[in-house]
Tab-separated table of C-alpha atoms and ligand atoms in Angstrom:
chain	number	residue	atom	x	y	z
A	57	MET	CA	8.572	186.615	221.463
A	58	GLY	CA	9.867	183.268	222.794
A	59	ALA	CA	11.356	180.445	220.721
A	60	PRO	CA	8.789	178.341	218.831
A	61	SER	CA	7.763	175.279	220.815
A	62	PRO	CA	9.167	171.988	219.521
A	63	PRO	CA	6.848	169.870	217.382
A	64	THR	CA	5.116	167.154	219.349
A	65	SER	CA	2.066	164.913	219.031
A	66	PHE	CA	-0.315	163.103	221.322
A	67	ARG	CA	-0.068	159.539	220.065
A	68	PRO	CA	3.157	157.926	218.867
A	69	VAL	CA	4.638	158.331	215.451
A	70	VAL	CA	5.363	154.965	213.858
A	71	GLY	CA	8.211	154.236	211.439
A	72	ALA	CA	7.659	150.904	209.654
A	73	GLY	CA	10.708	149.255	208.089
A	74	GLY	CA	14.387	148.704	208.786
A	75	THR	CA	17.228	150.204	206.796
A	76	PRO	CA	17.597	152.857	205.434
A	77	ALA	CA	14.339	154.817	204.992
A	78	ALA	CA	12.792	154.065	208.408
A	79	HIS	CA	16.168	154.605	210.093
A	80	THR	CA	16.291	158.058	208.477
A	81	VAL	CA	12.697	158.843	209.531
A	82	VAL	CA	13.580	158.190	213.172
A	83	THR	CA	16.873	160.097	212.912
A	84	GLU	CA	15.159	163.037	211.234
A	85	LEU	CA	12.353	163.262	213.786
A	86	ASP	CA	14.953	163.674	216.505
A	87	ARG	CA	17.076	166.080	214.449
A	88	ARG	CA	14.024	168.260	213.884
A	89	GLY	CA	13.437	168.465	217.633
A	90	PHE	CA	10.270	166.352	217.715
A	91	THR	CA	9.586	165.609	221.370
A	92	GLY	CA	6.956	162.848	221.214
A	93	ASN	CA	6.987	159.053	221.294
A	94	VAL	CA	8.364	157.209	218.290
A	95	VAL	CA	7.829	153.509	217.695
A	96	TRP	CA	10.232	151.967	215.178
A	97	VAL	CA	8.929	148.658	213.824
A	98	GLY	CA	12.212	147.396	212.453
A	99	GLY	CA	11.171	144.413	210.321
A	100	ASP	CA	12.103	140.763	210.568
A	101	GLU	CA	15.819	140.977	209.812
A	102	GLY	CA	16.702	141.283	213.508
A	103	VAL	CA	19.957	143.135	212.871
A	104	ALA	CA	21.027	146.726	213.464
A	105	ALA	CA	20.753	149.117	210.514
A	106	TYR	CA	23.438	148.677	207.865
A	107	SER	CA	24.503	149.800	204.401
A	108	LYS	CA	22.745	147.627	201.809
A	109	PRO	CA	24.891	148.781	198.865
A	110	ALA	CA	27.971	147.418	200.653
A	111	LEU	CA	26.501	143.896	200.637
A	112	SER	CA	27.242	143.197	196.973
A	113	LYS	CA	30.487	145.185	197.021
A	114	GLU	CA	32.847	145.506	200.003
A	115	PHE	CA	31.108	142.953	202.231
A	116	LEU	CA	30.960	140.222	199.587
A	117	GLN	CA	34.601	140.858	198.699
A	118	GLY	CA	35.569	140.553	202.360
A	119	LYS	CA	36.889	144.130	202.454
A	120	LEU	CA	34.439	145.273	205.145
A	121	ALA	CA	33.113	143.216	208.052
A	122	ARG	CA	29.610	143.541	209.554
A	123	ASP	CA	30.573	146.196	212.109
A	124	ARG	CA	32.075	148.373	209.345
A	125	ILE	CA	28.848	148.516	207.352
A	126	SER	CA	26.609	149.388	210.325
A	127	LEU	CA	24.776	152.688	210.455
A	128	PRO	CA	24.918	154.627	213.726
A	129	PRO	CA	21.866	154.161	215.967
A	130	PRO	CA	19.400	157.057	215.645
A	131	PRO	CA	19.929	159.866	218.182
A	132	THR	CA	17.420	160.214	221.003
A	133	ASP	CA	18.112	163.747	222.204
A	134	HIS	CA	14.446	164.715	221.799
A	135	ILE	CA	12.329	161.701	220.882
A	136	ARG	CA	11.317	158.874	223.205
A	137	LEU	CA	12.143	155.865	221.053
A	138	ARG	CA	10.718	152.372	221.380
A	139	ARG	CA	12.457	149.960	218.985
A	140	LEU	CA	10.670	146.790	218.020
A	141	ASP	CA	13.277	144.542	216.429
A	142	ARG	CA	12.213	141.323	214.774
A	143	ALA	CA	8.746	142.863	214.452
A	144	LEU	CA	6.504	143.259	211.448
A	145	CYS	CA	3.518	145.465	210.710
A	146	THR	CA	0.875	142.994	209.588
A	147	ARG	CA	-2.194	145.226	209.093
A	148	LEU	CA	-3.160	148.863	208.820
A	149	ASP	CA	-6.540	150.108	210.035
A	150	PRO	CA	-6.644	153.513	208.334
A	151	GLU	CA	-10.044	154.536	209.754
A	152	ALA	CA	-8.746	154.234	213.318
A	153	ASP	CA	-5.137	155.279	212.557
A	154	ARG	CA	-3.679	152.145	214.076
A	155	VAL	CA	-1.289	149.473	212.903
A	156	LEU	CA	-1.121	145.834	213.941
A	157	VAL	CA	2.367	144.775	215.019
A	158	ASP	CA	2.780	141.109	215.819
A	159	GLY	CA	-0.754	140.857	217.226
A	160	THR	CA	-0.860	144.192	219.091
A	161	TRP	CA	-2.581	147.314	217.754
A	162	ILE	CA	-0.543	150.520	218.002
A	163	ASP	CA	-2.415	153.824	217.618
A	164	PHE	CA	-0.516	156.547	215.790
A	165	ASP	CA	-0.616	160.213	214.912
A	166	ALA	CA	1.525	159.541	211.855
A	167	LEU	CA	2.744	156.411	210.120
A	168	PHE	CA	5.770	156.381	207.812
A	169	VAL	CA	5.633	153.351	205.529
A	170	CYS	CA	9.206	152.370	204.604
A	171	THR	CA	8.816	148.622	204.142
A	172	GLY	CA	10.733	148.647	200.862
A	173	MET	CA	11.147	145.502	198.815
A	174	ARG	CA	12.147	141.871	199.097
A	175	ALA	CA	14.032	139.761	196.577
A	176	ARG	CA	12.018	138.219	193.753
A	177	VAL	CA	12.594	134.469	193.913
A	178	PRO	CA	10.541	132.317	191.530
A	179	ARG	CA	8.733	129.644	193.540
A	180	PRO	CA	10.576	126.645	191.989
A	181	PHE	CA	13.943	128.198	192.945
A	182	ALA	CA	13.001	129.017	196.560
A	183	GLY	CA	14.812	127.123	199.307
A	184	LEU	CA	17.089	125.122	196.990
A	185	PRO	CA	20.455	124.348	198.597
A	186	GLY	CA	23.242	126.351	196.973
A	187	VAL	CA	20.800	128.917	195.540
A	188	HIS	CA	20.717	132.378	197.138
A	189	ALA	CA	19.071	135.732	196.475
A	190	LEU	CA	20.886	138.896	197.578
A	191	ARG	CA	18.764	141.495	199.345
A	192	THR	CA	19.511	141.296	203.063
A	193	PHE	CA	22.518	140.984	205.314
A	194	ALA	CA	21.578	137.344	206.000
A	195	ASP	CA	21.597	136.665	202.232
A	196	ALA	CA	25.034	138.239	201.808
A	197	ALA	CA	26.432	136.426	204.850
A	198	ALA	CA	25.125	133.092	203.508
A	199	ILE	CA	26.760	133.697	200.123
A	200	ARG	CA	30.016	134.793	201.724
A	201	ALA	CA	30.085	131.700	203.900
A	202	ARG	CA	30.140	129.561	200.752
A	203	LEU	CA	33.040	131.364	199.113
A	204	THR	CA	35.791	129.587	201.036
A	205	GLY	CA	35.382	126.504	198.831
A	206	ARG	CA	36.013	128.663	195.697
A	207	PRO	CA	32.689	127.659	194.135
A	208	ARG	CA	31.935	127.721	190.419
A	209	THR	CA	29.258	130.384	190.460
A	210	VAL	CA	26.337	131.167	188.190
A	211	VAL	CA	24.744	134.585	188.658
A	212	VAL	CA	21.221	134.645	187.253
A	213	GLY	CA	20.130	138.131	186.217
A	214	ALA	CA	22.377	140.945	185.004
A	215	GLY	CA	20.780	144.014	186.552
A	216	LEU	CA	22.615	146.122	189.108
A	217	ILE	CA	22.839	143.436	191.782
A	218	GLY	CA	23.616	140.571	189.398
A	219	SER	CA	26.293	142.544	187.587
A	220	GLU	CA	27.873	143.770	190.829
A	221	THR	CA	27.828	140.296	192.325
A	222	ALA	CA	29.518	138.844	189.243
A	223	ALA	CA	32.181	141.570	189.422
A	224	SER	CA	32.761	141.075	193.156
A	225	LEU	CA	33.073	137.284	192.898
A	226	ARG	CA	35.340	137.561	189.863
A	227	THR	CA	37.491	140.068	191.771
A	228	LEU	CA	37.951	137.271	194.317
A	229	GLY	CA	39.132	135.050	191.459
A	230	LEU	CA	36.093	132.760	191.353
A	231	PRO	CA	34.898	131.287	188.053
A	232	VAL	CA	31.695	133.186	187.249
A	233	GLU	CA	28.996	132.798	184.588
A	234	LEU	CA	26.546	135.679	184.274
A	235	ILE	CA	23.147	134.927	182.765
A	236	ALA	CA	21.473	137.951	181.165
A	237	SER	CA	17.888	137.739	179.932
A	238	GLY	CA	18.584	140.740	177.658
A	239	ALA	CA	21.400	141.428	175.243
A	240	LEU	CA	23.562	143.399	177.685
A	241	PRO	CA	24.135	143.598	181.442
A	242	MET	CA	22.601	146.617	183.219
A	243	GLU	CA	21.105	147.835	179.913
A	244	ASP	CA	17.652	148.393	181.421
A	245	ILE	CA	19.184	150.670	184.035
A	246	VAL	CA	21.995	152.555	182.293
A	247	GLY	CA	21.136	152.154	178.591
A	248	ARG	CA	22.805	150.456	175.609
A	249	GLN	CA	26.138	152.313	175.517
A	250	LEU	CA	26.994	151.687	179.157
A	251	GLY	CA	25.546	148.174	178.888
A	252	GLU	CA	28.054	147.434	176.102
A	253	PHE	CA	30.858	148.891	178.201
A	254	CYS	CA	29.752	146.796	181.174
A	255	LEU	CA	29.726	143.614	179.057
A	256	ASP	CA	33.252	144.388	177.809
A	257	GLN	CA	34.429	144.833	181.374
A	258	HIS	CA	32.982	141.497	182.466
A	259	THR	CA	34.576	139.784	179.471
A	260	ALA	CA	37.953	141.444	180.033
A	261	HIS	CA	37.911	140.254	183.639
A	262	GLY	CA	37.030	136.681	182.719
A	263	VAL	CA	33.298	136.484	183.424
A	264	VAL	CA	31.481	134.302	180.896
A	265	THR	CA	28.264	136.109	179.975
A	266	ARG	CA	25.345	134.271	178.358
A	267	ALA	CA	23.186	136.966	176.769
A	268	SER	CA	19.492	136.719	175.850
A	269	THR	CA	19.199	133.577	177.955
A	270	MET	CA	16.560	132.487	180.458
A	271	VAL	CA	17.086	129.919	183.183
A	272	THR	CA	14.255	127.405	182.945
A	273	ALA	CA	15.163	125.075	185.806
A	274	LEU	CA	17.470	124.747	188.787
A	275	THR	CA	17.888	121.408	190.500
A	276	CYS	CA	20.063	120.300	193.335
A	277	PRO	CA	19.741	116.519	193.749
A	278	SER	CA	21.931	116.315	196.861
A	279	PRO	CA	22.388	119.102	199.455
A	280	GLY	CA	25.979	120.340	199.270
A	281	GLY	CA	26.284	118.931	195.758
A	282	PRO	CA	26.300	120.931	192.537
A	283	VAL	CA	23.241	122.742	191.184
A	284	THR	CA	22.164	121.877	187.661
A	285	VAL	CA	21.191	124.969	185.678
A	286	GLU	CA	19.043	124.555	182.562
A	287	PHE	CA	18.649	127.247	179.896
A	288	ASP	CA	15.866	127.979	177.440
A	289	ASP	CA	18.038	126.999	174.436
A	290	GLY	CA	18.229	123.423	175.732
A	291	THR	CA	21.784	123.718	177.080
A	292	GLY	CA	22.826	123.743	180.703
A	293	THR	CA	25.667	124.007	183.170
A	294	ARG	CA	26.567	123.011	186.733
A	295	ALA	CA	27.443	125.331	189.574
A	296	ASP	CA	28.476	125.053	193.212
A	297	LEU	CA	26.742	128.343	193.959
A	298	VAL	CA	23.872	130.142	192.223
A	299	VAL	CA	23.107	133.771	193.041
A	300	LEU	CA	19.741	135.119	191.918
A	301	GLY	CA	19.614	138.759	190.874
A	302	LEU	CA	16.067	138.725	189.553
A	303	GLY	CA	14.856	142.031	190.947
A	304	ALA	CA	12.582	142.667	193.884
A	305	VAL	CA	8.902	143.055	194.760
A	306	THR	CA	7.432	145.743	196.997
A	307	SER	CA	6.513	144.757	200.560
A	308	CYS	CA	2.928	145.993	200.375
A	309	ASP	CA	1.109	142.787	201.395
A	310	TRP	CA	0.329	144.062	204.874
A	311	LEU	CA	-1.468	147.105	203.408
A	312	ARG	CA	-3.831	144.902	201.380
A	313	ASP	CA	-7.042	145.743	203.270
A	314	ALA	CA	-6.176	149.360	204.044
A	315	GLY	CA	-7.922	150.877	201.038
A	316	LEU	CA	-4.689	152.509	199.816
A	317	ASP	CA	-3.508	152.227	196.208
A	318	THR	CA	-0.723	149.625	196.093
A	319	SER	CA	-0.831	148.864	192.371
A	320	ASP	CA	2.904	149.670	191.961
A	321	GLY	CA	4.303	150.305	195.420
A	322	LEU	CA	2.358	152.659	197.665
A	323	ARG	CA	0.956	155.609	195.738
A	324	CYS	CA	1.383	159.032	197.332
A	325	ASP	CA	0.885	162.612	196.270
A	326	ALA	CA	3.779	164.872	195.324
A	327	THR	CA	4.462	165.586	199.009
A	328	LEU	CA	4.759	161.827	199.816
A	329	ARG	CA	1.437	161.715	201.664
A	330	THR	CA	-0.728	158.697	200.798
A	331	GLY	CA	-4.501	158.596	200.350
A	332	ARG	CA	-4.708	158.718	204.136
A	333	ALA	CA	-3.719	162.083	205.693
A	334	SER	CA	-1.714	160.522	208.523
A	335	VAL	CA	0.177	157.987	206.390
A	336	PHE	CA	3.330	158.869	204.441
A	337	ALA	CA	5.670	156.712	202.358
A	338	ALA	CA	9.392	156.820	201.602
A	339	GLY	CA	12.006	154.713	199.833
A	340	ASP	CA	11.691	151.853	197.340
A	341	ILE	CA	8.000	151.455	198.140
A	342	ALA	CA	6.948	155.064	197.425
A	343	ASN	CA	5.291	155.836	194.091
A	344	TRP	CA	4.873	159.566	193.611
A	345	PRO	CA	4.320	162.067	190.768
A	346	HIS	CA	7.657	163.672	189.978
A	347	PRO	CA	7.164	167.352	189.138
A	348	VAL	CA	10.238	167.551	186.867
A	349	PHE	CA	9.574	164.423	184.770
A	350	GLY	CA	5.799	164.856	184.705
A	351	ARG	CA	5.176	161.204	185.518
A	352	ARG	CA	4.917	158.858	188.464
A	353	LEU	CA	8.172	157.269	189.584
A	354	ARG	CA	9.183	154.600	192.028
A	355	VAL	CA	12.918	154.710	192.588
A	356	GLU	CA	14.963	151.802	193.948
A	357	HIS	CA	18.116	153.686	194.964
A	358	TRP	CA	19.846	154.222	198.287
A	359	SER	CA	20.103	158.024	198.334
A	360	ASN	CA	16.462	158.390	197.267
A	361	ALA	CA	15.316	156.347	200.276
A	362	SER	CA	16.924	158.658	202.829
A	363	ALA	CA	16.039	161.844	200.921
A	364	GLN	CA	12.398	160.782	200.780
A	365	ALA	CA	12.406	159.816	204.443
A	366	ARG	CA	13.615	163.301	205.404
A	367	HIS	CA	11.057	164.825	203.084
A	368	ALA	CA	8.160	162.738	204.410
A	369	VAL	CA	9.003	163.925	207.932
A	370	GLU	CA	9.064	167.518	206.687
A	371	SER	CA	5.666	167.018	204.993
A	372	TRP	CA	4.152	165.714	208.215
A	373	LEU	CA	5.699	168.505	210.315
A	374	ALA	CA	4.366	171.043	207.821
A	375	ASP	CA	0.852	169.654	208.393
A	376	LEU	CA	1.372	169.742	212.136
A	377	GLU	CA	2.562	173.329	212.065
A	378	GLY	CA	-0.040	174.564	209.588
A	379	ARG	CA	2.446	175.139	206.743
A	380	GLU	CA	2.045	174.093	203.141
A	381	ARG	CA	3.557	170.669	202.481
A	382	PRO	CA	6.519	170.834	200.062
A	383	VAL	CA	6.739	168.787	196.857
A	384	PHE	CA	9.455	166.112	196.576
A	385	ALA	CA	11.457	166.973	193.448
A	386	ASP	CA	14.884	165.389	194.056
A	387	ILE	CA	16.506	164.028	190.904
A	388	PRO	CA	17.029	160.235	191.135
A	389	TYR	CA	20.663	159.180	191.403
A	390	PHE	CA	22.519	155.912	191.844
A	391	TRP	CA	25.990	154.442	191.606
A	392	SER	CA	27.419	150.972	191.134
A	393	ASP	CA	31.000	149.849	191.767
A	394	GLN	CA	32.446	147.121	189.546
A	395	TYR	CA	36.143	146.234	188.959
A	396	GLY	CA	37.254	149.522	190.525
A	397	LEU	CA	35.033	151.552	188.183
A	398	LYS	CA	32.122	153.688	189.362
A	399	TYR	CA	28.998	153.699	187.190
A	400	GLN	CA	26.701	156.611	188.000
A	401	MET	CA	23.432	157.875	186.670
A	402	ALA	CA	21.287	160.882	187.478
A	403	GLY	CA	17.787	161.578	186.202
A	404	HIS	CA	15.173	159.431	184.541
A	405	ALA	CA	15.788	158.300	180.956
A	406	ARG	CA	12.465	156.570	180.192
A	407	GLY	CA	10.695	158.161	177.218
A	408	HIS	CA	13.849	159.895	175.919
A	409	ASP	CA	13.905	160.772	172.219
A	410	GLU	CA	17.534	161.857	171.821
A	411	VAL	CA	20.797	160.439	173.095
A	412	SER	CA	24.171	162.120	173.076
A	413	VAL	CA	27.323	160.041	173.564
A	414	ALA	CA	30.765	161.313	174.482
A	415	THR	CA	33.774	159.297	175.532
A	416	THR	CA	36.083	159.979	178.428
A	417	GLY	CA	39.185	158.599	180.071
A	418	PRO	CA	41.380	155.616	179.183
A	419	GLY	CA	39.750	153.145	176.801
A	420	GLY	CA	36.963	155.575	175.896
A	421	ARG	CA	34.395	155.243	178.657
A	422	PRO	CA	30.966	156.349	177.449
A	423	PHE	CA	29.243	159.367	178.976
A	424	VAL	CA	25.645	159.354	177.823
A	425	THR	CA	23.163	162.199	178.018
A	426	TYR	CA	19.427	161.675	177.471
A	427	PHE	CA	16.883	164.253	176.271
A	428	ARG	CA	13.118	164.287	175.955
A	429	GLU	CA	11.502	166.922	173.737
A	430	GLY	CA	14.736	168.895	173.811
A	431	ARG	CA	15.011	168.790	177.569
A	432	LEU	CA	17.841	167.119	179.462
A	433	VAL	CA	16.360	164.229	181.496
A	434	ALA	CA	19.295	161.982	182.457
A	435	ALA	CA	23.012	161.283	182.171
A	436	ALA	CA	25.112	158.241	182.924
A	437	GLY	CA	28.850	157.713	182.959
A	438	VAL	CA	31.760	155.756	184.347
A	439	ASN	CA	34.198	157.490	186.717
A	440	ALA	CA	32.536	160.782	185.751
A	441	THR	CA	31.242	161.967	189.105
A	442	ARG	CA	31.514	165.685	188.434
A	443	ALA	CA	29.709	165.515	185.103
A	444	VAL	CA	26.939	163.319	186.521
A	445	MET	CA	26.471	165.614	189.495
A	446	ARG	CA	26.407	168.644	187.208
A	447	THR	CA	23.654	166.900	185.263
A	448	LYS	CA	21.583	166.548	188.428
A	449	ALA	CA	21.631	170.296	188.901
A	450	LEU	CA	20.915	170.969	185.214
A	451	ILE	CA	17.944	168.590	185.134
A	452	GLN	CA	16.418	170.385	188.068
A	453	SER	CA	16.630	173.669	186.193
A	454	PRO	CA	13.578	174.252	183.931
A	455	ALA	CA	15.725	176.269	181.501
A	456	THR	CA	17.911	173.254	180.631
A	457	SER	CA	17.735	172.164	176.997
A	458	SER	CA	19.843	170.127	174.557
A	459	ALA	CA	22.060	173.161	174.135
A	460	ALA	CA	23.270	172.679	177.717
A	461	SER	CA	24.531	169.109	177.358
A	462	PRO	CA	26.874	168.412	180.298
A	463	SER	CA	29.284	166.199	178.368
A	464	PRO	CA	32.599	165.953	180.239
A	465	HIS	CA	34.713	167.423	177.428
A	466	GLY	CA	32.027	169.396	175.654
A	467	MET	CA	31.888	166.736	172.875
A	468	ARG	CA	28.475	165.846	171.481
A	469	GLU	CA	27.703	163.114	169.057
A	470	THR	CA	24.031	162.467	168.533
A	471	THR	CA	22.934	158.915	167.827
B	869	FAD	C1	22.728	144.138	197.499
B	869	FAD	C2	22.213	145.527	197.204
B	869	FAD	C3	23.063	146.468	196.647
B	869	FAD	C4	22.596	147.746	196.359
B	869	FAD	N1	23.451	148.641	195.809
B	869	FAD	C5	23.026	149.895	195.534
B	869	FAD	C6	23.910	150.862	194.986
B	869	FAD	O1	25.070	150.581	194.719
B	869	FAD	N2	23.420	152.098	194.738
B	869	FAD	C7	22.128	152.451	195.011
B	869	FAD	O2	21.730	153.595	194.779
B	869	FAD	N3	21.263	151.547	195.544
B	869	FAD	C8	21.674	150.292	195.804
B	869	FAD	N4	20.807	149.374	196.341
B	869	FAD	C9	19.404	149.753	196.560
B	869	FAD	C10	19.195	150.344	197.947
B	869	FAD	O3	19.804	149.557	198.922
B	869	FAD	C11	17.675	150.451	198.182
B	869	FAD	O4	17.184	151.419	197.288
B	869	FAD	C12	17.358	150.847	199.612
B	869	FAD	O5	17.787	149.863	200.521
B	869	FAD	C13	15.853	151.063	199.802
B	869	FAD	O6	15.610	151.372	201.122
B	869	FAD	P1	14.159	151.190	201.801
B	869	FAD	O7	14.327	151.575	203.233
B	869	FAD	O8	13.165	151.898	200.992
B	869	FAD	O9	13.792	149.656	201.669
B	869	FAD	P2	14.541	148.319	202.038
B	869	FAD	O10	16.029	148.516	201.980
B	869	FAD	O11	13.914	147.279	201.195
B	869	FAD	O12	14.167	148.090	203.550
B	869	FAD	C14	12.874	147.755	203.929
B	869	FAD	C15	12.893	147.260	205.354
B	869	FAD	O13	11.554	147.060	205.782
B	869	FAD	C16	11.466	145.854	206.494
B	869	FAD	N5	10.080	145.376	206.368
B	869	FAD	C17	9.512	144.712	205.325
B	869	FAD	N6	8.208	144.462	205.583
B	869	FAD	C18	7.950	144.992	206.798
B	869	FAD	C19	6.779	145.070	207.601
B	869	FAD	N7	5.621	144.557	207.201
B	869	FAD	N8	6.872	145.682	208.810
B	869	FAD	C20	8.059	146.237	209.224
B	869	FAD	N9	9.191	146.182	208.497
B	869	FAD	C21	9.137	145.572	207.304
B	869	FAD	C22	12.501	144.951	205.853
B	869	FAD	O14	12.915	143.945	206.749
B	869	FAD	C23	13.614	145.946	205.533
B	869	FAD	O15	14.472	146.069	206.640
B	869	FAD	C24	21.254	148.083	196.636
B	869	FAD	C25	20.393	147.127	197.196
B	869	FAD	C26	20.866	145.862	197.489
B	869	FAD	C27	19.929	144.843	198.104
């Protein structure tokens, strides 16, 4: 019997989006020996693929230049690749399996939707001089360009990007105020215990944090002049630079008329296939039922985007080759680097009913384990890579219960 013939298709396969999910789709198609045409619609950024996590860390701190955060171009050993840079998908015609790219329809055998998210910028704050969101390379470059004047900086929003930005700018010695709408930075992501630790770190490093505070107005009377920041308690401050870390919205607009469910990202089945057999989704935009957590998730983390991209390709190849499509069951994971410390979390803590807190390392860094109905669902820690990674494996195992808490030193203290 000869070797199996490589997977191929008649019409092109289209990857929609830039970095990293679409980049991984293209890379994976080639790695899997796919021999057909691939069209990569790379989005409007007009730059080669790069590491987004580095933007708020090494790039902002000036430790890594643009060329050091680039991803290698996808291999083309098997695929015939047509890259469309500075190009956007503007419409999907699901009945005809074709996508409109800058006025031209492209027919496809498969479409991988990886159009991710864009920064949420409230309309009154958009386009104000001295006010920047941080989502793209252009955003990060614009912020970095302003740092030479050692600006007084206000960071609005204390989620992952806001907290990291505050830490990076403070590491450069800039005066930084961090505005948190909740009581603690990063609390929504890593929970109360790590949120308290994160606040202490900001304070110890000289960041002034205003908790439970909303920004009601930003005004910049003269371009190049200071920005006036008004708060909901009637007070205010002035800044030379304002960075908005107010979250992001999914880039689903172009799918509006396609008859697909885009109520929270693009809904897919457990194999990452959407309501249309030839359309798959991966990355921040994908909303899928997670078999371990028994609920739909949409995960906004770097490693999830590439893992889903590889999986979506596998799902499509399985269809092509008459195999059963596999379910995507990876455990969500993310990290964040601040002041030389690495925050990490694995799993999904929403709906937990028990928390176990241990402390590790100098100064008592919290390591928090979350359970739901006796089952381990998540863990988060600081400089605790091995314990967090062990948690990932334990969560995946159906036999895991509270008895198997992966605390770093075996200590358990239930709150
Ligand atoms: C500053 C920053 C720091 C981060 N740090 C971390 C971290 O430390 N750890 C972590 O786990 N995660 C981190 N993340 C999150 C991580 O980067 C995202 O989860 C990841 O980038 C998602 O990848 P994606 O490909 O799904 O979407 P995106 O990265 O949003 O990419 C989507 C791409 O699609 C393009 N696009 C949009 N619309 C269209 C269209 N209509 N047609 C074609 N293309 C389109 C866009 O231009 C973009 O290039 C960070 C994100 C940012 C912004």
